[in-house]
PDB file of C-alpha atoms and ligand atoms in Angstrom:
ATOM      1  CA  MET A   1      21.780 -22.905 132.517  1.00 59.00           C
ATOM      2  CA  SER A   2      21.272 -25.710 135.041  1.00 77.00           C
ATOM      3  CA  GLU A   3      22.306 -29.317 134.376  1.00 91.00           C
ATOM      4  CA  LYS A   4      19.810 -31.315 132.287  1.00 95.00           C
ATOM      5  CA  THR A   5      17.758 -33.877 134.177  1.00 96.00           C
ATOM      6  CA  ILE A   6      18.234 -37.549 133.368  1.00 97.00           C
ATOM      7  CA  PHE A   7      14.843 -37.479 131.646  1.00 98.00           C
ATOM      8  CA  GLN A   8      15.857 -34.508 129.479  1.00 98.00           C
ATOM      9  CA  LYS A   9      18.947 -36.449 128.429  1.00 98.00           C
ATOM     10  CA  ILE A  10      16.772 -39.429 127.448  1.00 98.00           C
ATOM     11  CA  ILE A  11      14.364 -37.156 125.529  1.00 98.00           C
ATOM     12  CA  ASP A  12      17.290 -35.475 123.756  1.00 97.00           C
ATOM     13  CA  ARG A  13      18.678 -38.966 122.898  1.00 96.00           C
ATOM     14  CA  GLU A  14      21.898 -38.291 124.810  1.00 97.00           C
ATOM     15  CA  ILE A  15      21.212 -41.385 126.935  1.00 96.00           C
ATOM     16  CA  PRO A  16      19.791 -44.432 125.137  1.00 95.00           C
ATOM     17  CA  ALA A  17      16.373 -45.658 126.252  1.00 96.00           C
ATOM     18  CA  PRO A  18      13.863 -47.307 123.933  1.00 98.00           C
ATOM     19  CA  LEU A  19      10.762 -45.123 123.664  1.00 98.00           C
ATOM     20  CA  VAL A  20       7.416 -46.806 124.306  1.00 98.00           C
ATOM     21  CA  TYR A  21       5.624 -43.764 122.835  1.00 98.00           C
ATOM     22  CA  GLU A  22       6.494 -40.341 121.438  1.00 98.00           C
ATOM     23  CA  ASP A  23       4.653 -37.358 120.002  1.00 98.00           C
ATOM     24  CA  ASP A  24       5.404 -33.645 119.656  1.00 98.00           C
ATOM     25  CA  LEU A  25       4.842 -32.931 123.346  1.00 98.00           C
ATOM     26  CA  VAL A  26       5.713 -36.090 125.283  1.00 98.00           C
ATOM     27  CA  ALA A  27       7.960 -39.140 125.336  1.00 98.00           C
ATOM     28  CA  ALA A  28       7.525 -42.367 127.297  1.00 98.00           C
ATOM     29  CA  PHE A  29       9.979 -45.067 128.333  1.00 98.00           C
ATOM     30  CA  ASN A  30      10.178 -47.899 130.856  1.00 98.00           C
ATOM     31  CA  ASP A  31      11.127 -47.065 134.446  1.00 98.00           C
ATOM     32  CA  VAL A  32      14.624 -48.296 135.337  1.00 98.00           C
ATOM     33  CA  ASN A  33      13.316 -49.537 138.705  1.00 98.00           C
ATOM     34  CA  PRO A  34       9.881 -50.996 137.894  1.00 98.00           C
ATOM     35  CA  GLN A  35       7.325 -51.224 140.693  1.00 98.00           C
ATOM     36  CA  ALA A  36       4.949 -53.407 138.663  1.00 98.00           C
ATOM     37  CA  PRO A  37       5.234 -55.683 135.607  1.00 98.00           C
ATOM     38  CA  THR A  38       4.372 -52.621 133.509  1.00 98.00           C
ATOM     39  CA  HIS A  39       5.921 -49.344 134.702  1.00 98.00           C
ATOM     40  CA  VAL A  40       6.169 -46.649 132.065  1.00 99.00           C
ATOM     41  CA  LEU A  41       7.191 -43.029 132.646  1.00 98.00           C
ATOM     42  CA  ILE A  42       5.377 -40.453 130.497  1.00 99.00           C
ATOM     43  CA  VAL A  43       7.403 -37.258 130.385  1.00 98.00           C
ATOM     44  CA  PRO A  44       6.773 -33.822 128.845  1.00 98.00           C
ATOM     45  CA  LYS A  45       9.494 -32.804 126.399  1.00 98.00           C
ATOM     46  CA  LYS A  46       9.357 -29.329 127.927  1.00 97.00           C
ATOM     47  CA  LEU A  47      10.867 -29.172 131.402  1.00 97.00           C
ATOM     48  CA  ILE A  48       8.103 -28.678 133.956  1.00 98.00           C
ATOM     49  CA  PRO A  49       9.852 -29.450 137.276  1.00 98.00           C
ATOM     50  CA  ARG A  50       6.699 -30.693 139.025  1.00 98.00           C
ATOM     51  CA  VAL A  51       2.980 -30.672 138.321  1.00 98.00           C
ATOM     52  CA  GLY A  52       2.160 -27.906 140.793  1.00 98.00           C
ATOM     53  CA  GLU A  53       4.519 -25.584 138.913  1.00 98.00           C
ATOM     54  CA  ALA A  54       2.765 -26.016 135.571  1.00 98.00           C
ATOM     55  CA  THR A  55       1.144 -22.860 134.205  1.00 98.00           C
ATOM     56  CA  ALA A  56      -1.744 -22.131 131.864  1.00 98.00           C
ATOM     57  CA  GLU A  57       0.820 -22.238 129.053  1.00 98.00           C
ATOM     58  CA  ASP A  58       1.307 -25.930 129.816  1.00 98.00           C
ATOM     59  CA  GLN A  59      -2.335 -26.881 129.360  1.00 98.00           C
ATOM     60  CA  ALA A  60      -1.819 -28.710 126.058  1.00 98.00           C
ATOM     61  CA  THR A  61       1.208 -30.533 127.438  1.00 98.00           C
ATOM     62  CA  LEU A  62      -0.672 -31.661 130.541  1.00 98.00           C
ATOM     63  CA  GLY A  63      -3.507 -32.942 128.360  1.00 98.00           C
ATOM     64  CA  ALA A  64      -1.035 -34.705 126.090  1.00 98.00           C
ATOM     65  CA  LEU A  65       0.377 -36.652 129.052  1.00 98.00           C
ATOM     66  CA  LEU A  66      -3.026 -38.186 129.875  1.00 98.00           C
ATOM     67  CA  LEU A  67      -3.918 -38.822 126.247  1.00 98.00           C
ATOM     68  CA  ALA A  68      -0.565 -40.567 125.831  1.00 98.00           C
ATOM     69  CA  ALA A  69      -1.376 -42.754 128.846  1.00 98.00           C
ATOM     70  CA  GLY A  70      -4.538 -44.003 127.147  1.00 98.00           C
ATOM     71  CA  LYS A  71      -2.691 -44.685 123.905  1.00 98.00           C
ATOM     72  CA  ILE A  72       0.099 -46.548 125.695  1.00 98.00           C
ATOM     73  CA  ALA A  73      -2.422 -48.603 127.695  1.00 98.00           C
ATOM     74  CA  ASP A  74      -4.142 -49.505 124.437  1.00 97.00           C
ATOM     75  CA  LYS A  75      -0.842 -50.468 122.821  1.00 97.00           C
ATOM     76  CA  LEU A  76       0.130 -52.623 125.806  1.00 97.00           C
ATOM     77  CA  GLY A  77      -3.276 -54.344 125.947  1.00 96.00           C
ATOM     78  CA  ILE A  78      -4.162 -53.096 129.441  1.00 97.00           C
ATOM     79  CA  LYS A  79      -6.875 -50.577 128.553  1.00 96.00           C
ATOM     80  CA  ASP A  80      -9.671 -53.081 128.998  1.00 95.00           C
ATOM     81  CA  ARG A  81     -11.485 -52.449 132.302  1.00 95.00           C
ATOM     82  CA  SER A  82     -10.995 -56.105 133.298  1.00 95.00           C
ATOM     83  CA  LYS A  83      -7.246 -55.372 133.398  1.00 93.00           C
ATOM     84  CA  GLY A  84      -6.538 -51.694 134.031  1.00 96.00           C
ATOM     85  CA  PHE A  85      -3.722 -49.408 135.041  1.00 98.00           C
ATOM     86  CA  ARG A  86      -2.877 -46.656 137.524  1.00 98.00           C
ATOM     87  CA  LEU A  87      -1.412 -43.217 136.876  1.00 98.00           C
ATOM     88  CA  VAL A  88       0.689 -41.538 139.573  1.00 98.00           C
ATOM     89  CA  ILE A  89       2.343 -38.110 139.731  1.00 98.00           C
ATOM     90  CA  ASN A  90       4.665 -37.438 142.666  1.00 98.00           C
ATOM     91  CA  HIS A  91       5.063 -33.767 143.599  1.00 98.00           C
ATOM     92  CA  GLY A  92       7.702 -33.043 146.227  1.00 98.00           C
ATOM     93  CA  LYS A  93       9.429 -34.816 149.045  1.00 97.00           C
ATOM     94  CA  ASP A  94       6.479 -36.346 150.924  1.00 97.00           C
ATOM     95  CA  ALA A  95       5.178 -37.846 147.682  1.00 97.00           C
ATOM     96  CA  GLY A  96       8.554 -39.426 146.916  1.00 96.00           C
ATOM     97  CA  GLU A  97       9.574 -37.251 143.977  1.00 98.00           C
ATOM     98  CA  SER A  98      13.154 -38.061 143.007  1.00 98.00           C
ATOM     99  CA  VAL A  99      13.555 -36.601 139.498  1.00 98.00           C
ATOM    100  CA  PRO A 100      12.677 -32.877 139.182  1.00 98.00           C
ATOM    101  CA  HIS A 101      11.195 -33.216 135.698  1.00 98.00           C
ATOM    102  CA  MET A 102       7.469 -33.854 135.875  1.00 98.00           C
ATOM    103  CA  HIS A 103       6.390 -37.332 134.827  1.00 98.00           C
ATOM    104  CA  VAL A 104       3.371 -39.604 135.009  1.00 99.00           C
ATOM    105  CA  HIS A 105       3.963 -43.159 136.208  1.00 98.00           C
ATOM    106  CA  LEU A 106       1.808 -45.724 134.406  1.00 98.00           C
ATOM    107  CA  LEU A 107       1.643 -48.897 136.493  1.00 98.00           C
ATOM    108  CA  ALA A 108      -0.083 -52.144 135.586  1.00 98.00           C
ATOM    109  CA  GLY A 109       0.194 -55.899 135.437  1.00 97.00           C
ATOM    110  CA  ARG A 110      -0.687 -56.728 139.040  1.00 96.00           C
ATOM    111  CA  PRO A 111      -3.432 -55.746 141.508  1.00 96.00           C
ATOM    112  CA  LEU A 112      -2.463 -52.351 142.971  1.00 96.00           C
ATOM    113  CA  ASP A 113      -3.246 -51.598 146.622  1.00 95.00           C
ATOM    114  CA  TRP A 114      -5.464 -48.733 147.692  1.00 96.00           C
ATOM    115  CA  PRO A 115      -4.715 -46.540 149.518  1.00 95.00           C
ATOM    116  CA  PRO A 116      -1.163 -46.387 148.154  1.00 93.00           C
ATOM    117  CA  GLY A 117       1.732 -46.507 150.607  1.00 87.00           C
TER     118      GLY A 117
HETATM  119  P1  DGP B 201       9.700 -40.060 141.062  1.00 84.18           P
HETATM  120  O1  DGP B 201      10.092 -40.700 142.349  1.00 84.18           O
HETATM  121  O2  DGP B 201       8.188 -39.910 140.935  1.00 84.18           O
HETATM  122  O3  DGP B 201      10.447 -38.773 140.816  1.00 84.18           O
HETATM  123  O4  DGP B 201      10.103 -41.097 139.924  1.00 84.18           O
HETATM  124  C1  DGP B 201      11.320 -41.134 139.298  1.00 84.18           C
HETATM  125  C2  DGP B 201      11.428 -42.456 138.602  1.00 84.18           C
HETATM  126  O5  DGP B 201      12.445 -42.370 137.625  1.00 84.18           O
HETATM  127  C3  DGP B 201      11.793 -43.632 139.501  1.00 84.18           C
HETATM  128  O6  DGP B 201      10.714 -44.574 139.492  1.00 84.18           O
HETATM  129  C4  DGP B 201      13.030 -44.240 138.873  1.00 84.18           C
HETATM  130  C5  DGP B 201      13.073 -43.628 137.502  1.00 84.18           C
HETATM  131  N1  DGP B 201      14.396 -43.361 136.982  1.00 84.18           N
HETATM  132  C6  DGP B 201      15.406 -42.689 137.606  1.00 84.18           C
HETATM  133  N2  DGP B 201      16.480 -42.617 136.819  1.00 84.18           N
HETATM  134  C7  DGP B 201      16.141 -43.229 135.644  1.00 84.18           C
HETATM  135  C8  DGP B 201      16.849 -43.473 134.433  1.00 84.18           C
HETATM  136  O7  DGP B 201      18.006 -43.109 134.237  1.00 84.18           O
HETATM  137  N3  DGP B 201      16.169 -44.165 133.460  1.00 84.18           N
HETATM  138  C9  DGP B 201      14.882 -44.585 133.622  1.00 84.18           C
HETATM  139  N4  DGP B 201      14.320 -45.238 132.603  1.00 84.18           N
HETATM  140  N5  DGP B 201      14.187 -44.358 134.757  1.00 84.18           N
HETATM  141  C10 DGP B 201      14.812 -43.701 135.755  1.00 84.18           C
END
């Protein structure tokens, strides 16, 4: 069995990180290197290395990630359209993926450029 990812270790509570949100399928915690005043990582408890490798079996998990984003935004007071947030998923090298355990970045708290860098 291959070495657990850092995110799996956080999910399994082997590495301490306060959880911003948790349900049966996903966990969320603050990014260690925040790119905005709010930068939360929403991670499936099941290891899906990257979004393009998800299968039909993962449908509920993929849905849970987006539903969690809405709940977290609500909890953090950024769901209102006058504020807002951005969700980002990096798949592979050109996108800047650095942890091979799929995750959704939730970024907020400042105006975010478009197109992204
Ligand atoms: P990505 O580049 O899309 O694979 O994003 C990986 C993110 O994970 C990056 O923004 C930094 C964050 N990160 C890496 N190691 C840790 C860690 O040990 N704890 C936390 N909370 N975040 C981490």
